Coordinates of C-alpha atoms and ligand atoms in Angstrom, one line a residue:
Chain A
M1 CA 181.1 108.5 -0.8
P2 CA 184.5 110.1 -0.1
G3 CA 186.4 110.4 -3.4
L4 CA 190.2 110.2 -4.2
E5 CA 190.6 113.8 -3.9
D6 CA 189.7 113.5 -0.3
L7 CA 192.7 111.3 0.2
Y8 CA 195.2 112.4 -2.2
R9 CA 195.3 116.3 -1.6
E10 CA 197.9 118.1 -3.7
I11 CA 200.2 118.8 -0.9
I12 CA 200.2 115.1 -0.1
L13 CA 201.3 114.3 -3.6
D14 CA 203.7 117.1 -3.6
H15 CA 205.5 115.5 -0.5
Y16 CA 205.4 112.0 -2.0
R17 CA 207.0 113.2 -5.2
S18 CA 209.6 115.5 -3.4
P19 CA 210.1 113.9 -0.1
R20 CA 211.9 116.3 2.3
N21 CA 214.7 115.2 4.6
R22 CA 215.1 111.8 2.6
G23 CA 218.3 110.1 3.5
E24 CA 220.4 108.8 6.4
L25 CA 222.3 110.1 9.4
P26 CA 225.3 108.4 10.9
A27 CA 224.3 106.4 13.7
P28 CA 225.5 107.0 16.3
P29 CA 225.3 109.7 17.0
A30 CA 222.1 109.7 15.6
T31 CA 219.3 107.0 16.5
R32 CA 218.2 104.7 13.7
V33 CA 214.8 102.9 14.1
E34 CA 212.9 100.8 11.5
G35 CA 209.3 100.7 11.4
F36 CA 206.9 98.1 9.8
N37 CA 203.3 98.2 8.4
P38 CA 202.4 94.6 9.0
L39 CA 199.5 94.9 6.6
C40 CA 201.5 96.0 3.3
G41 CA 205.0 95.2 4.1
D42 CA 206.1 98.9 4.2
E43 CA 209.1 99.6 5.9
I44 CA 210.1 103.1 7.2
V45 CA 213.4 104.0 8.6
V46 CA 213.9 107.2 10.8
F47 CA 217.2 108.6 11.8
V48 CA 216.9 111.3 14.6
E49 CA 219.4 113.2 16.2
V50 CA 218.5 114.6 19.8
A51 CA 220.6 117.5 21.2
D52 CA 219.5 119.6 24.3
G53 CA 216.2 118.4 24.5
A54 CA 215.4 118.9 21.0
V55 CA 215.3 117.3 17.6
S56 CA 218.4 118.7 16.0
D57 CA 218.3 116.5 12.8
I58 CA 216.2 114.1 11.1
R59 CA 216.2 111.8 8.1
I60 CA 213.6 109.3 6.6
G61 CA 214.5 106.2 4.7
G62 CA 212.7 103.2 3.5
Q63 CA 209.6 102.7 1.1
G64 CA 206.1 102.9 1.1
C65 CA 202.8 104.3 -0.3
S66 CA 202.1 108.0 -0.9
I67 CA 200.3 108.2 2.3
S68 CA 203.0 106.9 4.4
Q69 CA 205.8 108.7 2.5
S70 CA 204.2 111.9 2.6
S71 CA 203.3 111.7 6.2
A72 CA 206.9 110.8 7.1
S73 CA 208.2 113.8 4.9
M74 CA 205.7 116.4 6.3
M75 CA 206.4 114.9 9.8
S76 CA 210.2 115.4 9.4
A77 CA 209.7 118.9 8.2
A78 CA 207.3 119.7 11.1
V79 CA 209.5 118.2 14.0
K80 CA 213.0 119.4 12.8
G81 CA 214.4 121.9 15.4
R82 CA 211.5 121.4 17.8
T83 CA 211.8 120.6 21.4
L84 CA 210.7 117.0 22.6
D85 CA 207.9 118.4 24.4
E86 CA 206.6 120.3 21.3
V87 CA 207.2 117.0 19.4
Q88 CA 205.2 115.0 21.9
A89 CA 202.3 117.6 21.6
L90 CA 202.3 117.6 17.8
T91 CA 202.3 113.9 17.9
R92 CA 199.3 113.8 20.1
S93 CA 197.5 116.3 17.8
F94 CA 198.2 114.4 14.8
K95 CA 196.9 111.2 16.4
A96 CA 194.0 113.0 17.5
M97 CA 193.3 114.0 13.9
M98 CA 193.7 110.2 13.0
S99 CA 191.2 109.5 15.6
I100 CA 193.4 107.0 17.3
H101 CA 191.9 105.5 20.4
E102 CA 194.3 104.4 23.0
Q103 CA 193.9 102.3 26.2
S104 CA 193.9 104.6 29.3
L105 CA 196.5 103.9 31.8
D106 CA 194.2 102.7 34.6
G107 CA 192.7 100.1 32.0
E108 CA 189.1 101.7 32.1
G109 CA 188.4 101.3 28.5
E110 CA 189.3 103.7 25.6
V111 CA 190.2 107.3 25.8
V112 CA 190.1 109.5 22.7
I113 CA 193.4 111.5 22.4
E114 CA 192.7 115.2 22.9
A115 CA 194.4 117.5 20.5
D116 CA 196.3 120.4 22.2
P117 CA 194.5 123.6 21.0
D118 CA 197.7 125.4 20.9
V119 CA 199.4 122.9 18.3
K120 CA 199.2 124.0 14.7
L121 CA 199.2 121.0 12.3
G122 CA 199.9 123.3 9.2
D123 CA 200.6 121.2 6.2
L124 CA 199.7 118.0 8.2
E125 CA 196.0 119.0 8.0
A126 CA 196.0 117.7 4.5
L127 CA 196.1 114.2 5.9
R128 CA 192.9 114.7 7.6
G129 CA 190.9 112.9 4.7
V130 CA 192.7 109.6 5.5
V131 CA 190.2 109.0 8.4
K132 CA 187.6 108.4 5.7
F133 CA 189.7 105.4 4.5
P134 CA 190.3 103.5 7.8
V135 CA 192.8 101.0 6.4
R136 CA 195.0 103.7 5.4
I137 CA 195.4 105.2 8.8
K138 CA 198.2 102.9 9.6
C139 CA 200.0 104.2 6.8
A140 CA 199.8 107.7 7.9
T141 CA 200.9 106.9 11.6
L142 CA 203.7 104.6 10.7
S143 CA 206.4 107.2 10.7
W144 CA 205.0 108.9 13.9
N145 CA 205.2 105.8 15.9
T146 CA 208.7 105.0 14.6
L147 CA 209.8 108.7 15.5
L148 CA 208.4 108.2 18.9
Q149 CA 210.4 105.0 19.3
A150 CA 213.5 106.6 18.0
I151 CA 213.3 109.4 20.6
E152 CA 212.7 106.8 23.5
E153 CA 215.8 105.0 22.3
S154 CA 218.0 107.8 22.0
A155 CA 217.1 108.9 25.5
A156 CA 217.6 105.4 26.8
S157 CA 221.2 105.4 25.2
R158 CA 222.4 108.2 26.9
Chain B
M1 CA 181.0 93.2 -23.1
A2 CA 184.1 91.1 -24.2
M3 CA 183.0 87.4 -25.1
S4 CA 185.4 84.7 -24.9
V5 CA 185.0 82.3 -27.6
G6 CA 184.8 78.8 -26.6
D7 CA 185.1 79.3 -22.8
P8 CA 184.7 76.0 -21.1
L9 CA 182.6 77.7 -18.5
E10 CA 179.4 79.6 -19.1
V11 CA 180.6 82.4 -17.0
A12 CA 177.7 84.7 -17.6
A13 CA 175.5 82.0 -15.8
I14 CA 177.9 81.3 -13.3
K15 CA 178.0 85.1 -12.4
K16 CA 174.3 84.7 -11.5
D17 CA 174.9 81.8 -8.9
F18 CA 176.9 84.4 -6.8
P19 CA 174.4 86.8 -5.3
I20 CA 177.2 89.3 -4.1
L21 CA 178.2 89.9 -7.8
E22 CA 174.9 91.7 -8.2
R23 CA 175.8 94.2 -5.6
E24 CA 176.7 97.7 -6.5
V25 CA 179.7 99.5 -5.1
H26 CA 180.5 103.1 -5.6
G27 CA 177.7 103.3 -8.3
G28 CA 179.1 100.5 -10.3
R29 CA 179.2 96.7 -10.6
L30 CA 181.4 94.7 -8.3
V31 CA 184.5 93.5 -10.0
Y32 CA 186.0 90.9 -7.9
L33 CA 189.5 89.9 -8.5
D34 CA 190.8 88.6 -5.2
S35 CA 189.7 85.0 -4.9
A36 CA 193.3 83.9 -4.0
N37 CA 192.4 85.6 -0.7
T38 CA 188.9 84.5 -0.4
S39 CA 186.5 83.3 -3.0
Q40 CA 182.8 84.4 -3.1
K41 CA 180.0 81.9 -2.3
P42 CA 177.4 80.6 -4.4
Q43 CA 173.8 80.7 -3.6
A44 CA 173.8 76.9 -3.2
V45 CA 176.3 77.0 -0.5
L46 CA 174.6 79.5 1.3
D47 CA 171.1 77.6 0.9
A48 CA 172.8 74.4 2.2
M49 CA 174.0 76.2 5.4
D50 CA 170.7 78.0 5.9
R51 CA 168.8 74.7 5.4
Y52 CA 171.2 73.1 8.0
Y53 CA 170.4 75.7 10.5
T54 CA 166.6 76.0 9.9
Q55 CA 166.0 72.3 9.5
S56 CA 168.6 70.2 11.1
N57 CA 170.5 72.2 13.8
A58 CA 171.8 69.9 16.6
N59 CA 175.2 68.7 17.9
V60 CA 176.9 65.7 16.3
H61 CA 177.6 62.1 17.4
R62 CA 175.6 62.6 20.6
G63 CA 171.8 62.7 20.0
T64 CA 169.5 59.8 19.4
Y65 CA 166.8 62.0 17.9
L66 CA 166.2 62.7 14.1
I67 CA 167.6 66.1 13.8
A68 CA 170.8 65.2 15.5
E69 CA 171.1 62.3 13.0
E70 CA 170.7 64.6 10.3
A71 CA 173.4 67.0 11.7
T72 CA 175.8 64.1 11.9
A73 CA 174.9 62.9 8.5
G74 CA 175.6 66.5 7.3
L75 CA 178.9 66.5 8.8
E76 CA 180.1 62.9 7.7
G77 CA 178.5 63.3 4.3
A78 CA 180.7 66.5 3.8
R79 CA 183.7 64.5 4.9
A80 CA 182.9 61.9 2.2
K81 CA 182.4 64.5 -0.5
V82 CA 185.7 66.1 0.3
A83 CA 187.5 62.8 0.4
R84 CA 186.1 61.9 -3.2
F85 CA 186.9 65.4 -4.4
I86 CA 190.6 65.1 -3.5
G87 CA 191.1 61.4 -4.2
A88 CA 191.4 60.3 -0.7
K89 CA 191.4 56.6 -0.2
R90 CA 189.4 56.8 3.1
N91 CA 187.0 59.3 4.6
R92 CA 188.8 59.1 8.0
E93 CA 191.8 60.5 6.2
V94 CA 190.0 63.8 6.0
I95 CA 190.4 65.8 9.2
F96 CA 188.3 69.1 9.6
T97 CA 190.3 72.0 10.9
K98 CA 189.4 75.8 11.1
N99 CA 191.5 76.5 8.1
A100 CA 194.8 75.8 6.2
T101 CA 196.7 77.6 8.9
E102 CA 195.5 75.2 11.7
A103 CA 196.1 72.1 9.5
L104 CA 199.8 73.2 8.9
N105 CA 200.2 73.9 12.8
L106 CA 198.8 70.6 13.4
V107 CA 201.4 69.0 11.1
A108 CA 204.5 71.1 12.7
K109 CA 203.2 70.9 16.2
A110 CA 201.5 67.5 16.9
W111 CA 203.5 65.3 14.2
G112 CA 206.7 67.5 14.5
R113 CA 207.0 67.8 18.3
A114 CA 206.4 63.8 18.4
H115 CA 209.2 63.1 15.7
L116 CA 211.7 65.9 15.4
Q117 CA 214.7 66.6 17.4
A118 CA 217.4 69.2 17.6
G119 CA 219.4 69.2 14.5
D120 CA 216.6 67.6 12.4
A121 CA 216.3 69.4 9.0
V122 CA 212.8 70.7 7.5
V123 CA 213.0 71.8 3.9
L124 CA 210.6 74.6 2.8
T125 CA 210.6 76.8 -0.4
E126 CA 211.0 80.5 -0.8
L127 CA 207.5 80.5 -2.2
E128 CA 205.8 79.7 1.1
H129 CA 202.8 81.5 2.6
H130 CA 203.6 82.5 6.3
A131 CA 201.3 79.8 7.4
N132 CA 203.8 77.1 6.1
I133 CA 206.8 79.2 7.5
V134 CA 205.9 80.3 11.2
P135 CA 204.9 77.1 12.8
W136 CA 208.3 75.6 11.6
H137 CA 210.1 78.8 12.9
Q138 CA 208.4 78.1 16.1
L139 CA 209.4 74.5 16.2
A140 CA 212.8 75.7 15.4
E141 CA 212.8 77.9 18.5
E142 CA 211.3 75.0 20.7
V143 CA 213.5 72.0 19.6
G144 CA 216.2 73.4 17.6
I145 CA 215.4 71.9 14.1
E146 CA 217.2 73.5 11.0
L147 CA 215.2 75.1 8.2
R148 CA 216.5 74.8 4.6
W149 CA 215.2 76.7 1.7
I150 CA 214.6 75.7 -1.9
P151 CA 215.4 78.9 -3.7
L152 CA 213.5 80.8 -6.4
G153 CA 215.0 80.4 -9.8
G154 CA 213.9 81.9 -13.2
D155 CA 210.6 82.9 -14.5
G156 CA 208.9 82.4 -11.1
H157 CA 209.9 78.8 -10.8
L158 CA 211.9 77.1 -8.1
D159 CA 215.5 76.4 -8.9
L160 CA 215.7 72.7 -8.4
T161 CA 219.4 72.3 -9.3
H162 CA 220.4 71.2 -5.8
L163 CA 217.4 69.5 -4.6
D164 CA 218.8 66.3 -3.9
R165 CA 221.7 68.0 -1.7
L166 CA 218.9 70.1 -0.1
V167 CA 216.7 67.3 1.0
D168 CA 219.6 64.9 1.8
G169 CA 219.1 63.9 5.5
A170 CA 216.1 65.9 6.0
K171 CA 212.9 64.7 7.8
V172 CA 210.3 66.9 6.4
V173 CA 209.8 68.7 3.0
S174 CA 206.8 70.9 3.3
F175 CA 205.9 73.2 0.1
T176 CA 203.0 74.7 -1.5
A177 CA 201.5 73.1 -4.6
M178 CA 200.7 76.6 -6.2
S179 CA 202.1 79.9 -5.1
N180 CA 199.8 82.5 -3.7
V181 CA 201.7 85.4 -5.1
L182 CA 203.1 84.2 -8.3
G183 CA 200.6 81.4 -9.5
T184 CA 203.6 79.2 -10.0
M185 CA 202.4 75.5 -10.2
L186 CA 205.1 73.4 -8.5
P187 CA 206.1 69.8 -9.4
V188 CA 204.3 68.2 -6.5
E189 CA 205.1 64.6 -7.5
R190 CA 208.8 65.3 -8.0
L191 CA 209.2 67.0 -4.9
T192 CA 207.3 64.2 -3.0
A193 CA 209.4 61.5 -4.5
A194 CA 212.7 63.5 -3.7
A195 CA 211.3 63.8 0.0
H196 CA 210.7 60.1 0.3
D197 CA 213.8 59.0 -1.4
A198 CA 215.7 61.1 1.3
G199 CA 213.5 59.4 4.1
A200 CA 211.5 62.6 4.7
I201 CA 207.8 63.1 4.8
A202 CA 206.1 65.4 2.2
V203 CA 203.7 68.1 3.3
V204 CA 201.7 69.9 0.7
D205 CA 200.0 73.3 1.2
A206 CA 197.3 72.9 -1.4
S207 CA 195.3 75.9 -0.4
Q208 CA 195.7 77.6 -4.0
H209 CA 195.4 74.1 -5.8
V210 CA 192.5 72.4 -4.6
P211 CA 190.0 75.2 -5.4
H212 CA 191.4 75.7 -9.0
V213 CA 193.0 72.4 -10.3
S214 CA 191.6 68.8 -10.0
T215 CA 193.6 67.3 -7.0
D216 CA 194.3 63.7 -6.3
V217 CA 196.4 63.5 -3.0
S218 CA 196.9 59.7 -3.6
A219 CA 198.6 60.2 -6.8
W220 CA 200.6 62.9 -5.4
G221 CA 202.0 60.4 -2.9
A222 CA 202.2 63.0 -0.2
D223 CA 202.0 62.4 3.5
F224 CA 200.0 65.4 4.6
V225 CA 197.8 67.8 2.5
A226 CA 196.5 71.0 3.8
F227 CA 193.8 73.3 2.4
T228 CA 191.1 75.9 3.3
G229 CA 187.4 76.0 2.6
H230 CA 186.7 79.6 2.1
K231 CA 189.1 79.8 -1.1
M232 CA 187.0 77.2 -2.9
C233 CA 183.5 78.7 -2.7
G234 CA 182.9 77.4 0.8
P235 CA 182.5 79.2 4.0
T236 CA 185.2 80.6 6.5
G237 CA 185.9 78.7 9.5
I238 CA 186.6 75.2 8.1
G239 CA 189.8 73.8 6.5
V240 CA 191.1 70.3 5.8
L241 CA 194.2 68.2 6.8
W242 CA 194.3 65.0 4.7
G243 CA 197.0 62.7 5.7
T244 CA 197.4 59.0 5.1
E245 CA 196.0 56.5 7.8
A246 CA 199.5 55.5 8.7
I247 CA 201.0 58.9 9.4
L248 CA 197.6 60.1 11.2
D249 CA 197.7 57.0 13.5
D250 CA 201.5 58.0 14.1
T251 CA 200.4 61.6 15.2
P252 CA 199.3 62.5 18.7
P253 CA 196.3 64.6 19.0
F254 CA 196.7 68.4 18.7
I255 CA 193.9 70.2 20.4
T256 CA 192.3 68.0 23.0
G257 CA 189.1 67.9 25.0
G258 CA 185.6 66.5 24.4
E259 CA 184.7 64.5 21.1
M260 CA 188.4 63.4 20.4
I261 CA 188.3 60.7 23.3
L262 CA 187.2 57.1 23.7
N263 CA 187.7 57.2 27.4
V264 CA 188.8 59.6 30.1
T265 CA 189.6 58.7 33.8
K266 CA 191.5 60.5 36.5
E267 CA 194.5 58.9 35.3
G268 CA 194.3 59.8 31.6
F269 CA 192.6 59.5 28.4
T270 CA 192.3 57.3 25.4
A271 CA 192.1 59.1 22.1
N272 CA 189.2 58.4 19.5
E273 CA 189.9 56.8 16.4
L274 CA 190.4 58.9 13.2
P275 CA 189.4 61.2 12.2
W276 CA 187.7 62.4 15.4
K277 CA 190.9 61.9 17.3
F278 CA 192.0 65.5 15.6
E279 CA 188.5 67.1 16.0
A280 CA 188.2 68.2 19.6
G281 CA 185.1 70.0 20.8
T282 CA 181.9 70.6 18.8
P283 CA 183.0 70.8 15.0
P284 CA 182.0 73.6 12.5
I285 CA 178.9 71.6 11.3
A286 CA 177.2 74.2 9.4
E287 CA 180.6 75.0 7.7
A288 CA 181.4 71.4 6.8
V289 CA 177.8 71.3 5.3
G290 CA 178.6 74.4 3.2
L291 CA 182.0 73.1 2.2
G292 CA 180.2 69.9 1.1
A293 CA 177.9 72.0 -1.1
A294 CA 180.8 73.7 -2.4
V295 CA 182.4 70.7 -3.4
D296 CA 179.3 69.7 -5.2
Y297 CA 179.2 73.0 -6.9
L298 CA 182.8 72.8 -8.2
S299 CA 182.1 69.2 -9.2
G300 CA 179.1 70.3 -11.1
L301 CA 181.3 72.7 -13.2
G302 CA 184.0 70.0 -13.4
M303 CA 187.4 70.9 -12.4
E304 CA 189.0 70.2 -15.7
A305 CA 186.6 72.9 -17.2
V306 CA 187.5 75.3 -14.3
R307 CA 191.1 74.8 -15.0
E308 CA 190.9 75.4 -18.7
H309 CA 188.9 78.6 -18.2
E310 CA 191.5 79.7 -15.9
V311 CA 194.4 79.1 -18.1
S312 CA 192.6 80.9 -20.9
L313 CA 191.5 83.7 -19.0
T314 CA 195.1 84.2 -17.5
G315 CA 196.5 84.1 -21.0
Y316 CA 194.0 87.0 -22.0
A317 CA 195.0 88.9 -18.7
L318 CA 198.8 88.4 -19.4
R319 CA 198.6 89.3 -23.1
S320 CA 196.1 92.4 -22.9
L321 CA 197.9 93.9 -19.9
T322 CA 201.1 93.5 -21.5
E323 CA 200.0 94.9 -24.9
R324 CA 198.1 97.8 -23.2
F325 CA 200.9 99.0 -20.7
G326 CA 204.2 97.6 -22.2
E327 CA 207.1 98.4 -20.1
Q328 CA 205.2 100.2 -17.4
I329 CA 203.6 97.0 -15.9
Q330 CA 205.6 94.2 -14.4
I331 CA 203.9 91.0 -14.0
H332 CA 205.7 88.4 -11.8
G333 CA 205.6 84.7 -12.1
P334 CA 205.6 82.3 -14.9
S335 CA 205.1 83.7 -18.5
E336 CA 203.5 80.6 -19.6
P337 CA 199.6 80.4 -18.5
A338 CA 199.8 76.6 -18.5
E339 CA 202.5 76.5 -16.0
R340 CA 200.5 78.9 -13.5
G341 CA 197.3 79.5 -11.7
G342 CA 195.0 82.6 -12.3
V343 CA 197.1 84.6 -9.7
M344 CA 198.9 87.7 -11.1
S345 CA 201.1 89.9 -8.9
F346 CA 202.2 93.1 -10.5
T347 CA 203.6 96.5 -10.0
Y348 CA 202.7 99.5 -12.2
A349 CA 205.6 102.1 -13.0
D350 CA 206.7 103.5 -9.7
L351 CA 203.2 103.5 -8.2
H352 CA 202.8 101.9 -4.9
P353 CA 200.3 99.1 -4.9
H354 CA 198.4 100.5 -2.0
D355 CA 197.8 103.7 -4.2
L356 CA 197.0 101.7 -7.2
T357 CA 194.5 99.4 -5.6
Q358 CA 192.8 102.6 -3.9
V359 CA 192.0 103.9 -7.3
F360 CA 190.7 100.4 -8.2
D361 CA 188.3 100.6 -5.4
Q362 CA 186.6 103.7 -6.9
H363 CA 186.0 101.4 -10.0
G364 CA 184.7 98.6 -7.9
V365 CA 187.6 96.6 -8.7
C366 CA 188.7 94.4 -5.8
V367 CA 192.4 93.7 -5.7
R368 CA 194.8 93.0 -2.8
A369 CA 198.0 95.1 -2.4
G370 CA 200.8 94.2 0.0
H371 CA 203.1 91.3 0.8
H372 CA 200.3 88.5 0.7
C373 CA 201.6 86.9 3.7
A374 CA 204.9 85.7 1.8
K375 CA 207.6 88.2 3.0
V376 CA 210.3 85.7 2.3
L377 CA 209.3 85.6 -1.3
M378 CA 208.8 89.3 -1.6
R379 CA 212.5 89.8 -0.4
Q380 CA 213.6 87.5 -3.1
L381 CA 211.7 89.3 -5.6
G382 CA 213.0 92.6 -4.3
V383 CA 209.9 94.3 -3.8
A384 CA 207.9 95.4 -0.7
A385 CA 204.5 95.0 -2.1
T386 CA 202.7 94.2 -5.1
A387 CA 199.1 94.5 -6.3
R388 CA 197.5 90.9 -6.8
A389 CA 194.8 90.2 -9.2
S390 CA 193.5 86.6 -9.0
L391 CA 190.8 84.9 -11.1
Y392 CA 188.2 82.3 -10.3
V393 CA 185.1 80.7 -12.2
Y394 CA 183.0 83.8 -12.2
N395 CA 185.6 86.2 -13.8
D396 CA 185.6 87.0 -17.5
E397 CA 187.5 89.2 -20.0
A398 CA 185.3 92.1 -18.9
D399 CA 186.5 92.0 -15.4
V400 CA 190.1 92.0 -16.7
D401 CA 189.3 94.9 -18.8
A402 CA 187.6 96.7 -15.9
M403 CA 190.8 96.4 -14.0
A404 CA 193.0 97.6 -17.0
D405 CA 190.7 100.8 -17.2
A406 CA 191.2 101.4 -13.6
I407 CA 195.0 101.2 -14.1
T408 CA 194.8 103.8 -16.6
D409 CA 192.7 106.0 -14.3
A410 CA 195.4 105.6 -11.6
A411 CA 198.3 106.4 -13.9
T412 CA 196.5 109.6 -15.0
F413 CA 195.5 110.4 -11.6
F414 CA 199.1 110.1 -10.2
G415 CA 200.6 111.5 -13.4
V416 CA 202.8 108.5 -14.3
Ligands
PLP1 C1 199.4 79.0 -0.2 C2 198.5 79.4 1.1 N1 198.6 78.7 2.3 C3 197.8 79.0 3.3 C4 197.0 80.0 3.3 C5 196.2 80.2 4.7 O1 194.7 79.9 4.5 P1 193.8 80.3 5.8 O2 194.1 81.7 6.2 O3 192.5 80.0 5.3 O4 194.4 79.5 6.9 C6 196.7 80.7 2.2 C7 195.7 81.8 2.2 O5 195.8 83.0 2.7 C8 197.5 80.5 1.0 O6 197.3 81.2 0.1

């Protein structure tokens, strides 16, 4: 039986108690996107500023459980200053760790997202235990999906 | 084990009626405190459904053979039991649906589409479950009805100061009899009378009421009452819409097809009479039989005793949790147990409810965390989520104590 320690690793609790990049950015120039977890009502707000094909700044607002908040905090630290390609690769690796299955484009059933072997997840590895608590996976991926949407919207708005 | 003196229910014996409560989870006993979500099922209900499938399974209203007659008698017998249980004047006023959600959709979509026009007002309350909000939102998009909201006041009760003004000129007043988040019991008869005085129909969402409090739809004076089988010891897949014969006659069919017709030609159809007019296709027969057995089970306990038990256990929970955790715990809803059901939404310090109930799970304590399908209310309360413990006939003080121990463990684990 997976225990609480598998889920709530020390580093997760640390990010929950002292979240990084918490706050807001003026939008515009930043892009502001809200994400909702329909299961629990958690709301996350991602502010992202994209310049020269990279995430130049990011802030996280909203509220949520320790898993969604710490995932957002670690994500913000991991993507700040990275190019959009690097962010995409990191997101894929993170989702692969979360065992997220996505519909393949030609509609031929599910494909498992393959992690990019060159991508280092670092602190984010601590969230691996979430997979053993399937209802919490949505908590961990909420901020990532919101970030992807924010990057898309920022590209669309220029 | 904590014993309650003078509990009107013999909870130790009742626990034995529910086989799932003998199950172990994470190496300990199952402490089920999520009956507002769905209740557990007594052996009598499981046996009745099993007997139906092993002895009498056939389609209803069609066969001339013995088991088909038994199946029909099972379905219609269940209807009669439900009718008696809720004080309906006629069996044909009891319509079987899939759940309360479908029952409320039937009201909004079938009655609403036929009777409401752009600009007509529908009055709801801020306590509503999404099942009594979203169908009306849809109708607002479709025909342009206006939604008005009876606001939340103090101590988890509605603020009825401006009730007359809110219902003035309205066509529908639709409200919950008991909040699924706060446990608040609403003044149903007063709201129904206010609706009728204003020329509106009264729709009651009794999903949290019928399982816990003796219900008399005729005394309520409502036009429609919706509830759901799985919260009252019955199976999933069956709910009830009760309506007065007059209003049901004045409502077009909702879902259409077989079973609900008297005649079909190339030119059109003639709808069947009540209640079958609203029961298209093969009905949930085994589920109806199970619901009938659930009604028998609850009647056997006595709904007065059920209510007394829950008031006293809710009082114990409110008292013991407040004594033990003081300012750290915030329990929403009416402070007076007699004014509420056994539904307690709470937060603990700044612990997120998801994290709290995750620790509960390690203790075998089943409690729901989230917005409880009542986001309008959550916004009024100023919280995104709460943990919600809810009590039923099989719960006792030891269950409440087990949850309290789990709270202590969570507080220690997260260091709050
Ligand atoms: C007050 C209230 N109304 C409606 C419902 C919907 O019930 P069901 O999901 O069975 O349709 C519920 C239960 O979730 C409820 O608590």
